[in-house]
Amino acid sequence: MNIEKYHEILAKIKPYQATLVAVSKTKPASDVEDLHKAGQLVFGENKVQEMCGKFDELPKTIQWHMIGHLQRNKVKYMAPFVSLIHGVDSLKLLKEINKQAAKNDRVQDCLLQMFIATEETKFGFAESEVLEMLDSEEFATLANIRVKGVMGMASNTDNVDQVKREFSSLRRFFDQLSAHQFSGDEAFSEISMGMSGDYELALDQGSTMIRVGSLIFGERNYVK
Ligand SMILES: *Cc1c(COP(=O)(O)O)cnc(C)c1O
């Protein structure tokens, strides 16, 4: 773990008042514990089982964010405690999250994951799909979810202009939703974008939440 880098990132995000999600996937619980002792509260995982294991083991003062692609049948395991779900990419998934949140007597905070990259492998809504969903009667009945904003992953490329364009398109869509569908809703406030390789670009394009793993915890042994 690179504690110096951690503090450097905190200093960089400070003027933007953005939130750092420390992405601890594939890393041992002891790494999370060490960073938590250094003051970090928010951690991100992309596998439900791994997050639940770490939740059980570690202090309950930690806030857990699910940042990965989510299968509906796994939602129930994290529903009692997950603090923010970044990767919501369908109405079906949102309905399951609503159902499990209701069972736990919670209102679940979520972000809508938008497809902003040019790669086939990235998940997410198209803008038209979100607009249609927000308009639907089904969406209006979901009393146990609260949409806090949007999330996106830029293309994995060295082309800075392209990454900038992708981030700014997410920012533009957030602004549009903010002004219309979510107008007057103060909770709708988050744009989750930016990872180890592109978080500074993301902050410049309006990110409020960066998800950084390898810069803090070191390279992962395998891609998850
Ligand atoms: C792994 C992961 C990250 C962090 O990636 P790094 O490049 O290690 O910072 C961010 N967001 C998502 C969705 C991830 O799966």
mmCIF file of N, CA and C in Angstrom, residues 87-215:
data_model
loop_
_atom_site.group_PDB
_atom_site.id
_atom_site.type_symbol
_atom_site.label_atom_id
_atom_site.label_comp_id
_atom_site.label_asym_id
_atom_site.label_seq_id
_atom_site.Cartn_x
_atom_site.Cartn_y
_atom_site.Cartn_z
ATOM 1 N N GLY A 87 -23.191 0.694 -10.032
ATOM 2 C CA GLY A 87 -23.318 0.038 -11.331
ATOM 3 C C GLY A 87 -24.727 -0.352 -11.742
ATOM 4 N N VAL A 88 -25.706 0.509 -11.511
ATOM 5 C CA VAL A 88 -27.070 0.167 -11.906
ATOM 6 C C VAL A 88 -27.238 0.421 -13.399
ATOM 7 N N ASP A 89 -27.542 -0.636 -14.154
ATOM 8 C CA ASP A 89 -27.594 -0.475 -15.609
ATOM 9 C C ASP A 89 -28.855 -1.054 -16.245
ATOM 10 N N SER A 90 -29.884 -1.319 -15.420
ATOM 11 C CA SER A 90 -31.170 -1.731 -15.997
ATOM 12 C C SER A 90 -32.292 -1.497 -14.997
ATOM 13 N N LEU A 91 -33.504 -1.360 -15.516
ATOM 14 C CA LEU A 91 -34.675 -1.203 -14.653
ATOM 15 C C LEU A 91 -34.916 -2.483 -13.859
ATOM 16 N N LYS A 92 -34.656 -3.628 -14.489
ATOM 17 C CA LYS A 92 -34.818 -4.905 -13.792
ATOM 18 C C LYS A 92 -33.956 -4.962 -12.535
ATOM 19 N N LEU A 93 -32.714 -4.521 -12.678
ATOM 20 C CA LEU A 93 -31.797 -4.512 -11.530
ATOM 21 C C LEU A 93 -32.287 -3.524 -10.472
ATOM 22 N N LEU A 94 -32.717 -2.377 -10.901
ATOM 23 C CA LEU A 94 -33.215 -1.358 -9.978
ATOM 24 C C LEU A 94 -34.426 -1.889 -9.192
ATOM 25 N N LYS A 95 -35.274 -2.664 -9.861
ATOM 26 C CA LYS A 95 -36.449 -3.229 -9.194
ATOM 27 C C LYS A 95 -36.035 -4.233 -8.122
ATOM 28 N N GLU A 96 -35.034 -5.028 -8.426
ATOM 29 C CA GLU A 96 -34.543 -5.997 -7.436
ATOM 30 C C GLU A 96 -33.903 -5.265 -6.243
ATOM 31 N N ILE A 97 -33.133 -4.223 -6.528
ATOM 32 C CA ILE A 97 -32.522 -3.435 -5.452
ATOM 33 C C ILE A 97 -33.616 -2.819 -4.578
ATOM 34 N N ASN A 98 -34.667 -2.324 -5.207
ATOM 35 C CA ASN A 98 -35.794 -1.746 -4.474
ATOM 36 C C ASN A 98 -36.445 -2.782 -3.553
ATOM 37 N N LYS A 99 -36.630 -3.975 -4.095
ATOM 38 C CA LYS A 99 -37.271 -5.055 -3.335
ATOM 39 C C LYS A 99 -36.437 -5.440 -2.108
ATOM 40 N N GLN A 100 -35.136 -5.590 -2.315
ATOM 41 C CA GLN A 100 -34.265 -5.995 -1.203
ATOM 42 C C GLN A 100 -34.101 -4.860 -0.191
ATOM 43 N N ALA A 101 -34.070 -3.644 -0.669
ATOM 44 C CA ALA A 101 -33.974 -2.493 0.235
ATOM 45 C C ALA A 101 -35.214 -2.436 1.122
ATOM 46 N N ALA A 102 -36.384 -2.670 0.515
ATOM 47 C CA ALA A 102 -37.636 -2.657 1.281
ATOM 48 C C ALA A 102 -37.605 -3.726 2.368
ATOM 49 N N LYS A 103 -37.125 -4.906 2.028
ATOM 50 C CA LYS A 103 -37.032 -5.987 3.020
ATOM 51 C C LYS A 103 -36.172 -5.595 4.205
ATOM 52 N N ASN A 104 -35.175 -4.757 3.942
ATOM 53 C CA ASN A 104 -34.253 -4.326 4.986
ATOM 54 C C ASN A 104 -34.641 -2.983 5.591
ATOM 55 N N ASP A 105 -35.815 -2.504 5.185
ATOM 56 C CA ASP A 105 -36.296 -1.240 5.720
ATOM 57 C C ASP A 105 -35.325 -0.093 5.438
ATOM 58 N N ARG A 106 -34.769 -0.095 4.234
ATOM 59 C CA ARG A 106 -33.795 0.939 3.867
ATOM 60 C C ARG A 106 -34.232 1.634 2.582
ATOM 61 N N VAL A 107 -33.681 2.823 2.377
ATOM 62 C CA VAL A 107 -33.761 3.474 1.074
ATOM 63 C C VAL A 107 -32.349 3.406 0.497
ATOM 64 N N GLN A 108 -32.222 2.701 -0.619
ATOM 65 C CA GLN A 108 -30.890 2.418 -1.155
ATOM 66 C C GLN A 108 -30.432 3.501 -2.128
ATOM 67 N N ASP A 109 -29.277 4.093 -1.821
ATOM 68 C CA ASP A 109 -28.671 5.064 -2.738
ATOM 69 C C ASP A 109 -28.031 4.339 -3.922
ATOM 70 N N CYS A 110 -28.275 4.866 -5.129
ATOM 71 C CA CYS A 110 -27.773 4.239 -6.360
ATOM 72 C C CYS A 110 -27.279 5.304 -7.332
ATOM 73 N N LEU A 111 -26.403 4.886 -8.237
ATOM 74 C CA LEU A 111 -26.026 5.713 -9.381
ATOM 75 C C LEU A 111 -26.411 4.957 -10.643
ATOM 76 N N LEU A 112 -26.755 5.685 -11.679
ATOM 77 C CA LEU A 112 -27.066 5.064 -12.968
ATOM 78 C C LEU A 112 -25.780 4.990 -13.782
ATOM 79 N N GLN A 113 -25.378 3.774 -14.118
ATOM 80 C CA GLN A 113 -24.156 3.633 -14.908
ATOM 81 C C GLN A 113 -24.445 3.887 -16.381
ATOM 82 N N MET A 114 -23.727 4.864 -16.937
ATOM 83 C CA MET A 114 -23.920 5.247 -18.327
ATOM 84 C C MET A 114 -22.823 4.665 -19.194
ATOM 85 N N PHE A 115 -23.203 4.228 -20.381
ATOM 86 C CA PHE A 115 -22.214 3.741 -21.341
ATOM 87 C C PHE A 115 -21.628 4.949 -22.066
ATOM 88 N N ILE A 116 -20.355 5.273 -21.756
ATOM 89 C CA ILE A 116 -19.749 6.453 -22.385
ATOM 90 C C ILE A 116 -18.537 6.096 -23.237
ATOM 91 N N ALA A 117 -18.064 4.856 -23.115
ATOM 92 C CA ALA A 117 -16.849 4.454 -23.822
ATOM 93 C C ALA A 117 -17.177 3.918 -25.209
ATOM 94 N N THR A 118 -16.127 3.697 -25.982
ATOM 95 C CA THR A 118 -16.339 3.130 -27.316
ATOM 96 C C THR A 118 -16.132 1.618 -27.301
ATOM 97 N N GLU A 119 -15.758 1.085 -26.129
ATOM 98 C CA GLU A 119 -15.450 -0.346 -26.057
ATOM 99 C C GLU A 119 -16.708 -1.172 -25.828
ATOM 100 N N GLU A 120 -16.713 -2.349 -26.406
ATOM 101 C CA GLU A 120 -17.851 -3.257 -26.282
ATOM 102 C C GLU A 120 -17.996 -3.791 -24.866
ATOM 103 N N THR A 121 -16.884 -3.841 -24.138
ATOM 104 C CA THR A 121 -16.854 -4.568 -22.873
ATOM 105 C C THR A 121 -17.449 -3.788 -21.703
ATOM 106 N N LYS A 122 -17.690 -2.489 -21.886
ATOM 107 C CA LYS A 122 -18.182 -1.707 -20.751
ATOM 108 C C LYS A 122 -19.716 -1.746 -20.702
ATOM 109 N N PHE A 123 -20.238 -1.820 -19.488
ATOM 110 C CA PHE A 123 -21.684 -1.882 -19.296
ATOM 111 C C PHE A 123 -22.266 -0.480 -19.173
ATOM 112 N N GLY A 124 -23.562 -0.395 -19.223
ATOM 113 C CA GLY A 124 -24.206 0.874 -18.917
ATOM 114 C C GLY A 124 -25.394 1.184 -19.808
ATOM 115 N N PHE A 125 -26.189 2.132 -19.339
ATOM 116 C CA PHE A 125 -27.352 2.620 -20.079
ATOM 117 C C PHE A 125 -26.920 3.516 -21.242
ATOM 118 N N ALA A 126 -27.739 3.565 -22.277
ATOM 119 C CA ALA A 126 -27.684 4.664 -23.241
ATOM 120 C C ALA A 126 -28.560 5.792 -22.684
ATOM 121 N N GLU A 127 -28.293 7.016 -23.100
ATOM 122 C CA GLU A 127 -29.064 8.148 -22.565
ATOM 123 C C GLU A 127 -30.564 7.972 -22.806
ATOM 124 N N SER A 128 -30.911 7.508 -24.009
ATOM 125 C CA SER A 128 -32.334 7.344 -24.335
ATOM 126 C C SER A 128 -33.015 6.324 -23.413
ATOM 127 N N GLU A 129 -32.271 5.295 -23.021
ATOM 128 C CA GLU A 129 -32.841 4.281 -22.123
ATOM 129 C C GLU A 129 -33.139 4.865 -20.745
ATOM 130 N N VAL A 130 -32.246 5.717 -20.270
ATOM 131 C CA VAL A 130 -32.468 6.347 -18.959
ATOM 132 C C VAL A 130 -33.685 7.261 -19.011
ATOM 133 N N LEU A 131 -33.767 8.054 -20.082
ATOM 134 C CA LEU A 131 -34.891 8.990 -20.192
ATOM 135 C C LEU A 131 -36.212 8.224 -20.217
ATOM 136 N N GLU A 132 -36.221 7.125 -20.938
ATOM 137 C CA GLU A 132 -37.426 6.299 -21.016
ATOM 138 C C GLU A 132 -37.771 5.703 -19.654
ATOM 139 N N MET A 133 -36.751 5.196 -18.965
ATOM 140 C CA MET A 133 -36.981 4.587 -17.649
ATOM 141 C C MET A 133 -37.516 5.606 -16.652
ATOM 142 N N LEU A 134 -36.905 6.790 -16.625
ATOM 143 C CA LEU A 134 -37.316 7.806 -15.646
ATOM 144 C C LEU A 134 -38.757 8.262 -15.871
ATOM 145 N N ASP A 135 -39.204 8.103 -17.097
ATOM 146 C CA ASP A 135 -40.560 8.491 -17.475
ATOM 147 C C ASP A 135 -41.600 7.424 -17.158
ATOM 148 N N SER A 136 -41.123 6.209 -16.867
ATOM 149 C CA SER A 136 -42.051 5.080 -16.790
ATOM 150 C C SER A 136 -42.795 5.038 -15.453
ATOM 151 N N GLU A 137 -43.979 4.449 -15.492
ATOM 152 C CA GLU A 137 -44.765 4.293 -14.268
ATOM 153 C C GLU A 137 -44.078 3.336 -13.311
ATOM 154 N N GLU A 138 -43.421 2.343 -13.874
ATOM 155 C CA GLU A 138 -42.710 1.371 -13.042
ATOM 156 C C GLU A 138 -41.656 2.051 -12.186
ATOM 157 N N PHE A 139 -40.902 2.938 -12.791
ATOM 158 C CA PHE A 139 -39.852 3.632 -12.034
ATOM 159 C C PHE A 139 -40.468 4.447 -10.892
ATOM 160 N N ALA A 140 -41.583 5.070 -11.176
ATOM 161 C CA ALA A 140 -42.227 5.939 -10.181
ATOM 162 C C ALA A 140 -42.659 5.172 -8.931
ATOM 163 N N THR A 141 -42.839 3.858 -9.043
ATOM 164 C CA THR A 141 -43.294 3.076 -7.885
ATOM 165 C C THR A 141 -42.148 2.614 -6.984
ATOM 166 N N LEU A 142 -40.909 2.871 -7.385
ATOM 167 C CA LEU A 142 -39.769 2.358 -6.615
ATOM 168 C C LEU A 142 -39.476 3.270 -5.419
ATOM 169 N N ALA A 143 -40.141 2.962 -4.298
ATOM 170 C CA ALA A 143 -40.079 3.857 -3.137
ATOM 171 C C ALA A 143 -38.807 3.675 -2.314
ATOM 172 N N ASN A 144 -38.107 2.562 -2.512
ATOM 173 C CA ASN A 144 -36.942 2.280 -1.664
ATOM 174 C C ASN A 144 -35.603 2.464 -2.372
ATOM 175 N N ILE A 145 -35.612 3.198 -3.454
ATOM 176 C CA ILE A 145 -34.328 3.569 -4.056
ATOM 177 C C ILE A 145 -34.257 5.087 -4.194
ATOM 178 N N ARG A 146 -33.041 5.587 -4.098
ATOM 179 C CA ARG A 146 -32.813 7.014 -4.307
ATOM 180 C C ARG A 146 -31.663 7.149 -5.304
ATOM 181 N N VAL A 147 -31.952 7.730 -6.448
ATOM 182 C CA VAL A 147 -30.920 7.904 -7.474
ATOM 183 C C VAL A 147 -30.107 9.152 -7.138
ATOM 184 N N LYS A 148 -28.828 8.939 -6.845
ATOM 185 C CA LYS A 148 -27.970 10.048 -6.400
ATOM 186 C C LYS A 148 -27.140 10.656 -7.506
ATOM 187 N N GLY A 149 -27.167 10.019 -8.702
ATOM 188 C CA GLY A 149 -26.384 10.587 -9.792
ATOM 189 C C GLY A 149 -26.038 9.546 -10.834
ATOM 190 N N VAL A 150 -24.927 9.785 -11.510
ATOM 191 C CA VAL A 150 -24.527 8.917 -12.621
ATOM 192 C C VAL A 150 -23.093 8.442 -12.437
ATOM 193 N N MET A 151 -22.773 7.360 -13.132
ATOM 194 C CA MET A 151 -21.422 6.803 -13.078
ATOM 195 C C MET A 151 -21.024 6.411 -14.488
ATOM 196 N N GLY A 152 -19.731 6.511 -14.797
ATOM 197 C CA GLY A 152 -19.273 6.062 -16.107
ATOM 198 C C GLY A 152 -17.797 5.713 -16.099
ATOM 199 N N MET A 153 -17.436 4.879 -17.059
ATOM 200 C CA MET A 153 -16.023 4.511 -17.250
ATOM 201 C C MET A 153 -15.608 4.912 -18.653
ATOM 202 N N ALA A 154 -14.528 5.663 -18.735
ATOM 203 C CA ALA A 154 -14.024 6.089 -20.048
ATOM 204 C C ALA A 154 -13.310 4.927 -20.730
ATOM 205 N N SER A 155 -13.087 5.077 -22.016
ATOM 206 C CA SER A 155 -12.327 4.075 -22.763
ATOM 207 C C SER A 155 -10.920 3.951 -22.186
ATOM 208 N N ASN A 156 -10.397 2.746 -22.278
ATOM 209 C CA ASN A 156 -9.041 2.491 -21.832
ATOM 210 C C ASN A 156 -8.081 2.842 -22.977
ATOM 211 N N THR A 157 -7.732 4.111 -23.065
ATOM 212 C CA THR A 157 -6.927 4.569 -24.202
ATOM 213 C C THR A 157 -5.982 5.687 -23.761
ATOM 214 N N ASP A 158 -4.909 5.866 -24.499
ATOM 215 C CA ASP A 158 -3.981 6.971 -24.220
ATOM 216 C C ASP A 158 -4.460 8.274 -24.842
ATOM 217 N N ASN A 159 -5.527 8.200 -25.607
ATOM 218 C CA ASN A 159 -6.047 9.376 -26.291
ATOM 219 C C ASN A 159 -6.786 10.293 -25.293
ATOM 220 N N VAL A 160 -6.067 11.285 -24.807
ATOM 221 C CA VAL A 160 -6.578 12.173 -23.767
ATOM 222 C C VAL A 160 -7.844 12.910 -24.220
ATOM 223 N N ASP A 161 -7.846 13.343 -25.476
ATOM 224 C CA ASP A 161 -9.015 14.079 -25.975
ATOM 225 C C ASP A 161 -10.265 13.214 -25.953
ATOM 226 N N GLN A 162 -10.084 11.957 -26.315
ATOM 227 C CA GLN A 162 -11.229 11.051 -26.312
ATOM 228 C C GLN A 162 -11.766 10.851 -24.892
ATOM 229 N N VAL A 163 -10.877 10.611 -23.943
ATOM 230 C CA VAL A 163 -11.290 10.408 -22.549
ATOM 231 C C VAL A 163 -12.008 11.663 -22.030
ATOM 232 N N LYS A 164 -11.430 12.825 -22.347
ATOM 233 C CA LYS A 164 -12.055 14.091 -21.958
ATOM 234 C C LYS A 164 -13.475 14.207 -22.521
ATOM 235 N N ARG A 165 -13.602 13.866 -23.794
ATOM 236 C CA ARG A 165 -14.912 13.942 -24.443
ATOM 237 C C ARG A 165 -15.915 13.018 -23.759
ATOM 238 N N GLU A 166 -15.459 11.810 -23.414
ATOM 239 C CA GLU A 166 -16.365 10.848 -22.781
ATOM 240 C C GLU A 166 -16.798 11.346 -21.403
ATOM 241 N N PHE A 167 -15.849 11.858 -20.631
ATOM 242 C CA PHE A 167 -16.197 12.395 -19.311
ATOM 243 C C PHE A 167 -17.127 13.605 -19.449
ATOM 244 N N SER A 168 -16.835 14.462 -20.416
ATOM 245 C CA SER A 168 -17.672 15.658 -20.515
ATOM 246 C C SER A 168 -19.071 15.303 -21.010
ATOM 247 N N SER A 169 -19.204 14.223 -21.782
ATOM 248 C CA SER A 169 -20.549 13.806 -22.196
ATOM 249 C C SER A 169 -21.349 13.312 -20.992
ATOM 250 N N LEU A 170 -20.663 12.669 -20.048
ATOM 251 C CA LEU A 170 -21.359 12.211 -18.832
ATOM 252 C C LEU A 170 -21.781 13.420 -17.995
ATOM 253 N N ARG A 171 -20.886 14.389 -17.886
ATOM 254 C CA ARG A 171 -21.194 15.610 -17.144
ATOM 255 C C ARG A 171 -22.405 16.332 -17.766
ATOM 256 N N ARG A 172 -22.407 16.398 -19.100
ATOM 257 C CA ARG A 172 -23.496 17.075 -19.798
ATOM 258 C C ARG A 172 -24.836 16.375 -19.521
ATOM 259 N N PHE A 173 -24.812 15.041 -19.545
ATOM 260 C CA PHE A 173 -26.050 14.295 -19.300
ATOM 261 C C PHE A 173 -26.516 14.487 -17.854
ATOM 262 N N PHE A 174 -25.559 14.493 -16.930
ATOM 263 C CA PHE A 174 -25.903 14.758 -15.526
ATOM 264 C C PHE A 174 -26.580 16.129 -15.396
ATOM 265 N N ASP A 175 -25.991 17.137 -16.038
ATOM 266 C CA ASP A 175 -26.558 18.487 -15.970
ATOM 267 C C ASP A 175 -27.977 18.530 -16.537
ATOM 268 N N GLN A 176 -28.166 17.787 -17.613
ATOM 269 C CA GLN A 176 -29.492 17.729 -18.248
ATOM 270 C C GLN A 176 -30.522 17.111 -17.297
ATOM 271 N N LEU A 177 -30.164 15.976 -16.681
ATOM 272 C CA LEU A 177 -31.080 15.315 -15.738
ATOM 273 C C LEU A 177 -31.356 16.216 -14.540
ATOM 274 N N SER A 178 -30.296 16.846 -14.072
ATOM 275 C CA SER A 178 -30.376 17.747 -12.934
ATOM 276 C C SER A 178 -31.364 18.883 -13.178
ATOM 277 N N ALA A 179 -31.352 19.391 -14.392
ATOM 278 C CA ALA A 179 -32.203 20.538 -14.735
ATOM 279 C C ALA A 179 -33.636 20.121 -15.021
ATOM 280 N N HIS A 180 -33.848 18.862 -15.361
ATOM 281 C CA HIS A 180 -35.188 18.431 -15.737
ATOM 282 C C HIS A 180 -35.736 17.339 -14.816
ATOM 283 N N GLN A 181 -35.422 16.093 -15.122
ATOM 284 C CA GLN A 181 -36.020 14.974 -14.383
ATOM 285 C C GLN A 181 -35.781 15.053 -12.868
ATOM 286 N N PHE A 182 -34.612 15.573 -12.452
ATOM 287 C CA PHE A 182 -34.295 15.619 -11.026
ATOM 288 C C PHE A 182 -34.268 17.054 -10.497
ATOM 289 N N SER A 183 -34.934 17.945 -11.199
ATOM 290 C CA SER A 183 -34.860 19.340 -10.779
ATOM 291 C C SER A 183 -35.455 19.495 -9.376
ATOM 292 N N GLY A 184 -34.760 20.201 -8.514
ATOM 293 C CA GLY A 184 -35.211 20.387 -7.132
ATOM 294 C C GLY A 184 -34.824 19.250 -6.202
ATOM 295 N N ASP A 185 -34.204 18.211 -6.739
ATOM 296 C CA ASP A 185 -33.809 17.057 -5.920
ATOM 297 C C ASP A 185 -32.339 17.206 -5.519
ATOM 298 N N GLU A 186 -32.113 17.653 -4.289
ATOM 299 C CA GLU A 186 -30.745 17.925 -3.860
ATOM 300 C C GLU A 186 -29.893 16.678 -3.738
ATOM 301 N N ALA A 187 -30.542 15.541 -3.573
ATOM 302 C CA ALA A 187 -29.782 14.297 -3.451
ATOM 303 C C ALA A 187 -29.103 13.925 -4.771
ATOM 304 N N PHE A 188 -29.667 14.387 -5.863
ATOM 305 C CA PHE A 188 -29.088 14.078 -7.179
ATOM 306 C C PHE A 188 -27.876 14.988 -7.379
ATOM 307 N N SER A 189 -26.696 14.490 -7.005
ATOM 308 C CA SER A 189 -25.534 15.377 -6.883
ATOM 309 C C SER A 189 -24.203 14.742 -7.272
ATOM 310 N N GLU A 190 -24.216 13.470 -7.645
ATOM 311 C CA GLU A 190 -22.925 12.785 -7.830
ATOM 312 C C GLU A 190 -22.654 12.389 -9.278
ATOM 313 N N ILE A 191 -21.402 12.625 -9.683
ATOM 314 C CA ILE A 191 -20.901 12.114 -10.959
ATOM 315 C C ILE A 191 -19.670 11.271 -10.624
ATOM 316 N N SER A 192 -19.844 9.951 -10.667
ATOM 317 C CA SER A 192 -18.748 9.046 -10.341
ATOM 318 C C SER A 192 -17.963 8.747 -11.605
ATOM 319 N N MET A 193 -16.798 9.379 -11.756
ATOM 320 C CA MET A 193 -15.942 9.084 -12.910
ATOM 321 C C MET A 193 -14.498 9.394 -12.563
ATOM 322 N N GLY A 194 -13.594 8.576 -13.135
ATOM 323 C CA GLY A 194 -12.171 8.742 -12.895
ATOM 324 C C GLY A 194 -11.608 7.601 -12.079
ATOM 325 N N MET A 195 -10.525 7.003 -12.600
ATOM 326 C CA MET A 195 -9.842 5.888 -11.938
ATOM 327 C C MET A 195 -8.346 6.251 -11.841
ATOM 328 N N SER A 196 -7.501 5.286 -11.498
ATOM 329 C CA SER A 196 -6.076 5.601 -11.294
ATOM 330 C C SER A 196 -5.473 6.363 -12.466
ATOM 331 N N GLY A 197 -5.792 5.932 -13.686
ATOM 332 C CA GLY A 197 -5.132 6.494 -14.861
ATOM 333 C C GLY A 197 -5.719 7.805 -15.359
ATOM 334 N N ASP A 198 -6.931 8.122 -14.923
ATOM 335 C CA ASP A 198 -7.585 9.289 -15.541
ATOM 336 C C ASP A 198 -8.345 10.170 -14.541
ATOM 337 N N TYR A 199 -8.029 10.031 -13.246
ATOM 338 C CA TYR A 199 -8.867 10.758 -12.277
ATOM 339 C C TYR A 199 -8.678 12.276 -12.347
ATOM 340 N N GLU A 200 -7.471 12.726 -12.731
ATOM 341 C CA GLU A 200 -7.262 14.180 -12.803
ATOM 342 C C GLU A 200 -8.070 14.788 -13.953
ATOM 343 N N LEU A 201 -8.083 14.064 -15.069
ATOM 344 C CA LEU A 201 -8.924 14.476 -16.202
ATOM 345 C C LEU A 201 -10.388 14.524 -15.792
ATOM 346 N N ALA A 202 -10.805 13.501 -15.048
ATOM 347 C CA ALA A 202 -12.203 13.393 -14.627
ATOM 348 C C ALA A 202 -12.585 14.563 -13.718
ATOM 349 N N LEU A 203 -11.703 14.908 -12.800
ATOM 350 C CA LEU A 203 -11.985 16.032 -11.891
ATOM 351 C C LEU A 203 -12.164 17.320 -12.683
ATOM 352 N N ASP A 204 -11.313 17.508 -13.676
ATOM 353 C CA ASP A 204 -11.431 18.712 -14.511
ATOM 354 C C ASP A 204 -12.737 18.750 -15.290
ATOM 355 N N GLN A 205 -13.295 17.570 -15.556
ATOM 356 C CA GLN A 205 -14.560 17.521 -16.302
ATOM 357 C C GLN A 205 -15.776 17.476 -15.373
ATOM 358 N N GLY A 206 -15.552 17.613 -14.070
ATOM 359 C CA GLY A 206 -16.683 17.752 -13.165
ATOM 360 C C GLY A 206 -16.994 16.550 -12.283
ATOM 361 N N SER A 207 -16.080 15.598 -12.210
ATOM 362 C CA SER A 207 -16.303 14.439 -11.333
ATOM 363 C C SER A 207 -16.486 14.875 -9.882
ATOM 364 N N THR A 208 -17.403 14.201 -9.172
ATOM 365 C CA THR A 208 -17.562 14.455 -7.736
ATOM 366 C C THR A 208 -17.095 13.264 -6.913
ATOM 367 N N MET A 209 -16.757 12.180 -7.621
ATOM 368 C CA MET A 209 -16.419 10.940 -6.930
ATOM 369 C C MET A 209 -15.445 10.164 -7.806
ATOM 370 N N ILE A 210 -14.223 9.958 -7.319
ATOM 371 C CA ILE A 210 -13.274 9.178 -8.114
ATOM 372 C C ILE A 210 -13.078 7.803 -7.475
ATOM 373 N N ARG A 211 -12.842 6.816 -8.308
ATOM 374 C CA ARG A 211 -12.692 5.439 -7.833
ATOM 375 C C ARG A 211 -11.274 4.981 -8.141
ATOM 376 N N VAL A 212 -10.424 4.994 -7.114
ATOM 377 C CA VAL A 212 -9.000 4.735 -7.357
ATOM 378 C C VAL A 212 -8.536 3.510 -6.586
ATOM 379 N N GLY A 213 -7.967 2.557 -7.317
ATOM 380 C CA GLY A 213 -7.481 1.323 -6.712
ATOM 381 C C GLY A 213 -5.972 1.190 -6.778
ATOM 382 N N SER A 214 -5.466 0.872 -7.955
ATOM 383 C CA SER A 214 -4.058 0.472 -8.066
ATOM 384 C C SER A 214 -3.055 1.552 -7.645
ATOM 385 N N LEU A 215 -3.380 2.811 -7.818
ATOM 386 C CA LEU A 215 -2.443 3.866 -7.382
ATOM 387 C C LEU A 215 -2.215 3.794 -5.874
#
